[in-house]
Amino acid sequence: MVTIPSSCSALSCPTVGLSNGLNIPILGLGTSHDGGYSHEAVLYALQECGIRHIDTAKRYGCEEALGKAVADSAVPREELWLTTKLWPGDYGYQSAKQACRDSCARLGVDYLDLYLMHWPDCMVPGLSSREVRAETWRALEELYDEGLCRAIGVSNFLIRHLNELKDRGGVVPHVNQVEFHPFQQPLELVEYCREEDIVFEGYCPLAKGQALTHPAIMKLARKYGRSASQICVRWSIQNGVVTIPKSTKPDRIHENCQVFGFRLDDSDMAALGLLHDGRHVSWDPTHVE
């Protein structure tokens, strides 16, 4: 588990160690497509909130805009943790390598801190997903060896998909980024990742807003004098999960960053743990072989 201090700034935000010795900030800012990006919000997160971890993807269509925001923020590159993701349409050995270089160019950086395979299913005609995942992962391993990616991982992969990569005997993914919130708690997957020294990262910590009106969460918000979103983000982080809430509103980003000055009681952590009902608010990978 990670030790979480009482406050967070650009210099003190707690981190989680990866198997290769790097440290990823436990709190980041997520971005998305369909209006899920704001230049103003990214600048605010970097300059005013001390956020140093930004998550994006080619799929979101905002890498170039994000690169401009990072440049405008004047935050030194070495202080940042930038994650982007490889879309299945670019899976395959050569195309994955080119897609990574293209993402770097759009972001205006010489390297990525973390590069993820976005989804376990593949879009290469005539080849099985297993074959395509294997050759794509080989490309990511080489990008990692070349230093273009400081860490590599996957997103939305289940235990069977992770076992498949593990059985190849190469680099074990450093990170697995999966939907994680009070209603979707894949605890078996979380435990597997920890046993295999794969950092578990959670997206949609607010369940796309569905968690904010749940009576149990609202009750805890009143108890701690916090917002419902702060309760959810704090719960995720207190579980040791790297957490990347999305927002395009500076006030919401500020709110989501104020989660290091309090701690949920063990009994309240357990109560939130009972809210799991298996719902997905994003993609469900259970059908992907």
Short mmCIF file of C-alpha atoms in Angstrom, two decimals:
data_model
loop_
_atom_site.label_atom_id
_atom_site.label_comp_id
_atom_site.label_asym_id
_atom_site.label_seq_id
_atom_site.Cartn_x
_atom_site.Cartn_y
_atom_site.Cartn_z
CA MET A 1 0.00 0.00 0.00
CA VAL A 2 1.03 3.60 -0.52
CA THR A 3 1.58 5.98 2.37
CA ILE A 4 -0.62 9.03 1.83
CA PRO A 5 0.37 12.39 3.39
CA SER A 6 -2.14 14.92 4.64
CA SER A 7 -1.61 17.33 1.75
CA CYS A 8 -0.71 17.26 -1.91
CA SER A 9 1.35 19.67 -3.98
CA ALA A 10 3.55 19.43 -7.03
CA LEU A 11 6.40 18.30 -4.81
CA SER A 12 4.57 16.15 -2.27
CA CYS A 13 1.79 14.33 -4.14
CA PRO A 14 2.00 10.70 -3.08
CA THR A 15 3.13 8.18 -5.63
CA VAL A 16 2.90 4.46 -6.25
CA GLY A 17 6.01 2.55 -7.23
CA LEU A 18 6.12 0.62 -10.48
CA SER A 19 8.00 -2.66 -10.85
CA ASN A 20 10.72 -0.87 -12.84
CA GLY A 21 11.48 1.62 -10.06
CA LEU A 22 9.53 4.59 -11.41
CA ASN A 23 6.83 6.31 -9.36
CA ILE A 24 3.44 7.32 -10.72
CA PRO A 25 1.45 10.06 -8.93
CA ILE A 26 -1.56 8.46 -7.25
CA LEU A 27 -3.85 11.30 -8.37
CA GLY A 28 -4.09 12.56 -11.92
CA LEU A 29 -6.39 14.41 -14.29
CA GLY A 30 -8.25 12.36 -16.86
CA THR A 31 -9.31 13.66 -20.27
CA SER A 32 -11.76 12.25 -22.79
CA HIS A 33 -13.46 12.82 -26.13
CA ASP A 34 -16.89 14.36 -26.78
CA GLY A 35 -16.21 17.57 -24.88
CA GLY A 36 -14.01 15.96 -22.25
CA TYR A 37 -11.08 18.32 -22.77
CA SER A 38 -10.55 21.94 -21.69
CA HIS A 39 -7.37 23.95 -22.21
CA GLU A 40 -8.27 26.19 -19.28
CA ALA A 41 -8.87 23.20 -17.00
CA VAL A 42 -5.54 21.56 -17.80
CA LEU A 43 -3.67 24.81 -17.20
CA TYR A 44 -5.48 25.27 -13.90
CA ALA A 45 -4.72 21.70 -12.81
CA LEU A 46 -1.02 22.09 -13.60
CA GLN A 47 -0.44 25.65 -12.41
CA GLU A 48 -2.84 26.03 -9.48
CA CYS A 49 -3.50 22.51 -8.15
CA GLY A 50 -0.06 20.97 -8.46
CA ILE A 51 -1.33 18.14 -10.65
CA ARG A 52 1.56 16.48 -12.47
CA HIS A 53 -0.18 13.41 -13.86
CA ILE A 54 -2.30 13.78 -17.01
CA ASP A 55 -4.02 10.87 -18.74
CA THR A 56 -5.17 10.95 -22.36
CA ALA A 57 -5.45 8.71 -25.43
CA LYS A 58 -5.30 8.93 -29.20
CA ARG A 59 -8.97 7.93 -29.16
CA TYR A 60 -9.88 11.16 -27.35
CA GLY A 61 -8.54 13.37 -30.13
CA CYS A 62 -6.98 15.90 -27.77
CA GLU A 63 -3.28 14.96 -27.70
CA GLU A 64 -2.26 17.99 -29.74
CA ALA A 65 -4.35 20.37 -27.62
CA LEU A 66 -2.96 18.78 -24.45
CA GLY A 67 0.57 19.24 -25.73
CA LYS A 68 -0.12 22.95 -26.19
CA ALA A 69 -1.53 23.23 -22.66
CA VAL A 70 1.50 21.46 -21.20
CA ALA A 71 3.81 23.83 -23.08
CA ASP A 72 1.80 26.87 -22.00
CA SER A 73 1.90 25.75 -18.36
CA ALA A 74 5.72 26.08 -18.29
CA VAL A 75 5.91 23.05 -15.99
CA PRO A 76 9.24 21.30 -16.66
CA ARG A 77 8.83 18.09 -18.64
CA GLU A 78 10.72 16.06 -16.04
CA GLU A 79 8.10 16.95 -13.42
CA LEU A 80 5.23 15.56 -15.51
CA TRP A 81 3.75 12.12 -15.85
CA LEU A 82 2.06 11.87 -19.26
CA THR A 83 0.04 8.80 -20.17
CA THR A 84 -1.53 8.12 -23.54
CA LYS A 85 -3.04 5.04 -25.12
CA LEU A 86 -2.77 3.04 -28.32
CA TRP A 87 -6.11 2.54 -30.07
CA PRO A 88 -6.89 -0.99 -31.41
CA GLY A 89 -7.06 0.38 -34.94
CA ASP A 90 -3.29 0.88 -34.62
CA TYR A 91 -2.54 -2.54 -33.16
CA GLY A 92 0.13 -4.62 -34.86
CA TYR A 93 3.91 -4.45 -34.67
CA GLN A 94 4.77 -1.71 -37.15
CA SER A 95 1.60 0.33 -36.75
CA ALA A 96 1.92 0.39 -32.96
CA LYS A 97 5.45 1.73 -33.18
CA GLN A 98 4.41 4.45 -35.60
CA ALA A 99 1.34 5.34 -33.52
CA CYS A 100 3.53 5.86 -30.46
CA ARG A 101 5.84 8.22 -32.34
CA ASP A 102 2.83 10.06 -33.73
CA SER A 103 1.38 10.48 -30.22
CA CYS A 104 4.71 11.89 -29.01
CA ALA A 105 4.70 14.35 -31.91
CA ARG A 106 1.16 15.49 -31.20
CA LEU A 107 1.96 15.90 -27.50
CA GLY A 108 5.18 17.73 -28.32
CA VAL A 109 7.35 15.42 -26.20
CA ASP A 110 10.36 13.22 -26.80
CA TYR A 111 9.04 10.36 -24.67
CA LEU A 112 5.94 9.10 -22.87
CA ASP A 113 5.89 8.25 -19.19
CA LEU A 114 3.31 5.53 -19.76
CA TYR A 115 1.92 4.00 -22.96
CA LEU A 116 -1.09 1.69 -22.71
CA MET A 117 -2.87 -0.73 -25.02
CA HIS A 118 -6.33 0.80 -24.76
CA TRP A 119 -8.53 -2.29 -25.12
CA PRO A 120 -8.00 -6.08 -25.30
CA ASP A 121 -10.09 -6.62 -28.43
CA CYS A 122 -8.39 -6.03 -31.77
CA MET A 123 -9.30 -4.72 -35.21
CA VAL A 124 -6.91 -6.52 -37.56
CA PRO A 125 -8.75 -8.58 -40.22
CA GLY A 126 -7.71 -12.21 -40.53
CA LEU A 127 -5.88 -12.39 -37.21
CA SER A 128 -7.07 -13.43 -33.78
CA SER A 129 -7.05 -10.95 -30.92
CA ARG A 130 -4.50 -13.16 -29.16
CA GLU A 131 -2.08 -12.94 -32.10
CA VAL A 132 -2.51 -9.21 -32.49
CA ARG A 133 -2.13 -8.52 -28.77
CA ALA A 134 1.12 -10.50 -28.76
CA GLU A 135 2.75 -8.66 -31.65
CA THR A 136 1.48 -5.31 -30.40
CA TRP A 137 2.91 -5.98 -26.96
CA ARG A 138 6.24 -6.92 -28.58
CA ALA A 139 6.27 -3.48 -30.20
CA LEU A 140 5.59 -1.80 -26.85
CA GLU A 141 8.39 -3.80 -25.24
CA GLU A 142 10.80 -2.53 -27.90
CA LEU A 143 9.55 1.05 -27.47
CA TYR A 144 10.22 0.61 -23.74
CA ASP A 145 13.71 -0.75 -24.39
CA GLU A 146 14.40 2.20 -26.70
CA GLY A 147 13.36 4.66 -23.98
CA LEU A 148 10.50 6.15 -25.98
CA CYS A 149 8.17 4.89 -23.24
CA ARG A 150 9.39 4.97 -19.65
CA ALA A 151 6.70 2.43 -18.72
CA ILE A 152 4.21 0.33 -20.66
CA GLY A 153 0.90 -1.22 -19.73
CA VAL A 154 -2.65 -2.04 -20.68
CA SER A 155 -6.17 -0.81 -20.08
CA ASN A 156 -9.36 -2.81 -19.58
CA PHE A 157 -7.44 -6.10 -19.50
CA LEU A 158 -8.82 -8.93 -17.38
CA ILE A 159 -6.86 -11.71 -15.67
CA ARG A 160 -6.95 -13.99 -18.70
CA HIS A 161 -5.58 -11.23 -20.93
CA LEU A 162 -2.81 -10.45 -18.44
CA ASN A 163 -1.93 -14.13 -18.07
CA GLU A 164 -1.52 -14.33 -21.82
CA LEU A 165 1.10 -11.57 -21.80
CA LYS A 166 2.77 -13.03 -18.72
CA ASP A 167 3.10 -16.43 -20.41
CA ARG A 168 5.13 -14.85 -23.21
CA GLY A 169 7.95 -14.32 -20.73
CA GLY A 170 8.67 -10.72 -21.67
CA VAL A 171 7.95 -7.49 -19.82
CA VAL A 172 5.00 -7.77 -17.45
CA PRO A 173 2.73 -4.71 -17.85
CA HIS A 174 3.68 -2.01 -15.39
CA VAL A 175 0.09 -0.73 -15.13
CA ASN A 176 -3.44 -1.97 -15.80
CA GLN A 177 -5.99 0.85 -16.05
CA VAL A 178 -9.54 -0.34 -15.40
CA GLU A 179 -12.92 1.10 -14.44
CA PHE A 180 -13.05 1.37 -10.63
CA HIS A 181 -15.66 3.04 -8.42
CA PRO A 182 -17.95 1.99 -5.53
CA PHE A 183 -20.32 0.16 -7.91
CA GLN A 184 -17.56 -1.55 -9.92
CA GLN A 185 -14.95 -3.13 -7.67
CA PRO A 186 -13.10 -5.91 -9.55
CA LEU A 187 -11.35 -7.07 -6.41
CA GLU A 188 -10.08 -10.35 -7.87
CA LEU A 189 -8.40 -8.38 -10.66
CA VAL A 190 -7.01 -5.86 -8.17
CA GLU A 191 -5.51 -8.65 -6.08
CA TYR A 192 -4.08 -10.40 -9.13
CA CYS A 193 -2.39 -7.17 -10.25
CA ARG A 194 -0.86 -6.66 -6.82
CA GLU A 195 0.41 -10.24 -6.71
CA GLU A 196 2.01 -9.77 -10.13
CA ASP A 197 3.45 -6.33 -9.23
CA ILE A 198 1.20 -4.58 -11.76
CA VAL A 199 -0.01 -1.19 -10.55
CA PHE A 200 -3.79 -0.98 -10.62
CA GLU A 201 -5.12 2.33 -11.94
CA GLY A 202 -8.80 3.22 -11.80
CA TYR A 203 -10.84 5.42 -14.10
CA CYS A 204 -14.41 6.75 -13.70
CA PRO A 205 -14.03 7.06 -9.89
CA LEU A 206 -17.32 8.95 -9.71
CA ALA A 207 -19.14 6.40 -11.91
CA LYS A 208 -19.83 9.24 -14.37
CA GLY A 209 -21.74 11.07 -11.65
CA GLN A 210 -23.91 8.13 -10.60
CA ALA A 211 -22.10 7.83 -7.28
CA LEU A 212 -22.70 11.45 -6.32
CA THR A 213 -26.35 10.95 -5.41
CA HIS A 214 -26.11 7.58 -3.69
CA PRO A 215 -27.51 7.92 -0.14
CA ALA A 216 -24.59 6.13 1.55
CA ILE A 217 -22.04 8.34 -0.17
CA MET A 218 -24.03 11.51 0.53
CA LYS A 219 -24.28 10.48 4.18
CA LEU A 220 -20.49 10.14 4.41
CA ALA A 221 -20.06 13.50 2.68
CA ARG A 222 -22.11 15.09 5.45
CA LYS A 223 -20.22 13.18 8.14
CA TYR A 224 -16.80 14.34 6.92
CA GLY A 225 -17.86 17.79 5.76
CA ARG A 226 -16.75 16.93 2.23
CA SER A 227 -18.38 16.61 -1.17
CA ALA A 228 -19.60 13.29 -2.52
CA SER A 229 -16.91 13.40 -5.21
CA GLN A 230 -14.21 13.88 -2.57
CA ILE A 231 -15.52 10.85 -0.69
CA CYS A 232 -15.30 8.73 -3.87
CA VAL A 233 -11.84 9.94 -4.86
CA ARG A 234 -10.57 9.55 -1.31
CA TRP A 235 -12.01 6.02 -1.08
CA SER A 236 -10.27 5.02 -4.31
CA ILE A 237 -6.93 6.50 -3.29
CA GLN A 238 -7.18 5.05 0.20
CA ASN A 239 -7.54 1.65 -1.46
CA GLY A 240 -4.13 2.28 -3.01
CA VAL A 241 -5.59 2.75 -6.49
CA VAL A 242 -4.06 5.31 -8.83
CA THR A 243 -7.05 7.54 -9.56
CA ILE A 244 -7.73 9.85 -12.52
CA PRO A 245 -11.02 11.78 -12.16
CA LYS A 246 -12.04 13.70 -15.28
CA SER A 247 -13.33 17.24 -15.31
CA THR A 248 -13.28 20.27 -17.58
CA LYS A 249 -14.24 22.67 -14.77
CA PRO A 250 -11.51 24.28 -12.65
CA ASP A 251 -13.66 24.32 -9.51
CA ARG A 252 -14.33 20.59 -9.81
CA ILE A 253 -10.65 19.86 -10.41
CA HIS A 254 -9.76 21.85 -7.30
CA GLU A 255 -12.39 19.95 -5.33
CA ASN A 256 -11.11 16.58 -6.51
CA CYS A 257 -7.57 17.49 -5.44
CA GLN A 258 -8.59 18.29 -1.84
CA VAL A 259 -8.60 14.68 -0.70
CA PHE A 260 -5.38 14.42 1.28
CA GLY A 261 -6.46 16.33 4.40
CA PHE A 262 -8.79 13.66 5.78
CA ARG A 263 -9.02 9.90 6.06
CA LEU A 264 -12.06 7.63 5.91
CA ASP A 265 -12.57 5.39 8.92
CA ASP A 266 -12.11 1.67 8.37
CA SER A 267 -15.80 1.11 8.95
CA ASP A 268 -16.70 3.68 6.29
CA MET A 269 -14.23 2.15 3.84
CA ALA A 270 -15.91 -1.20 4.45
CA ALA A 271 -19.38 0.30 4.00
CA LEU A 272 -18.40 1.72 0.61
CA GLY A 273 -16.95 -1.66 -0.26
CA LEU A 274 -20.44 -3.12 0.06
CA LEU A 275 -21.83 -0.89 -2.72
CA HIS A 276 -20.43 -3.06 -5.50
CA ASP A 277 -23.26 -4.15 -7.80
CA GLY A 278 -21.23 -4.98 -10.90
CA ARG A 279 -22.45 -2.11 -13.08
CA HIS A 280 -20.22 -0.64 -15.76
CA VAL A 281 -20.51 3.01 -16.73
CA SER A 282 -17.89 2.58 -19.43
CA TRP A 283 -16.71 -0.35 -21.56
CA ASP A 284 -17.20 -3.89 -20.33
CA PRO A 285 -14.32 -6.18 -21.45
CA THR A 286 -15.81 -9.42 -20.11
CA HIS A 287 -16.82 -10.59 -23.61
CA VAL A 288 -13.33 -10.15 -25.08
CA GLU A 289 -11.55 -13.47 -25.49
#
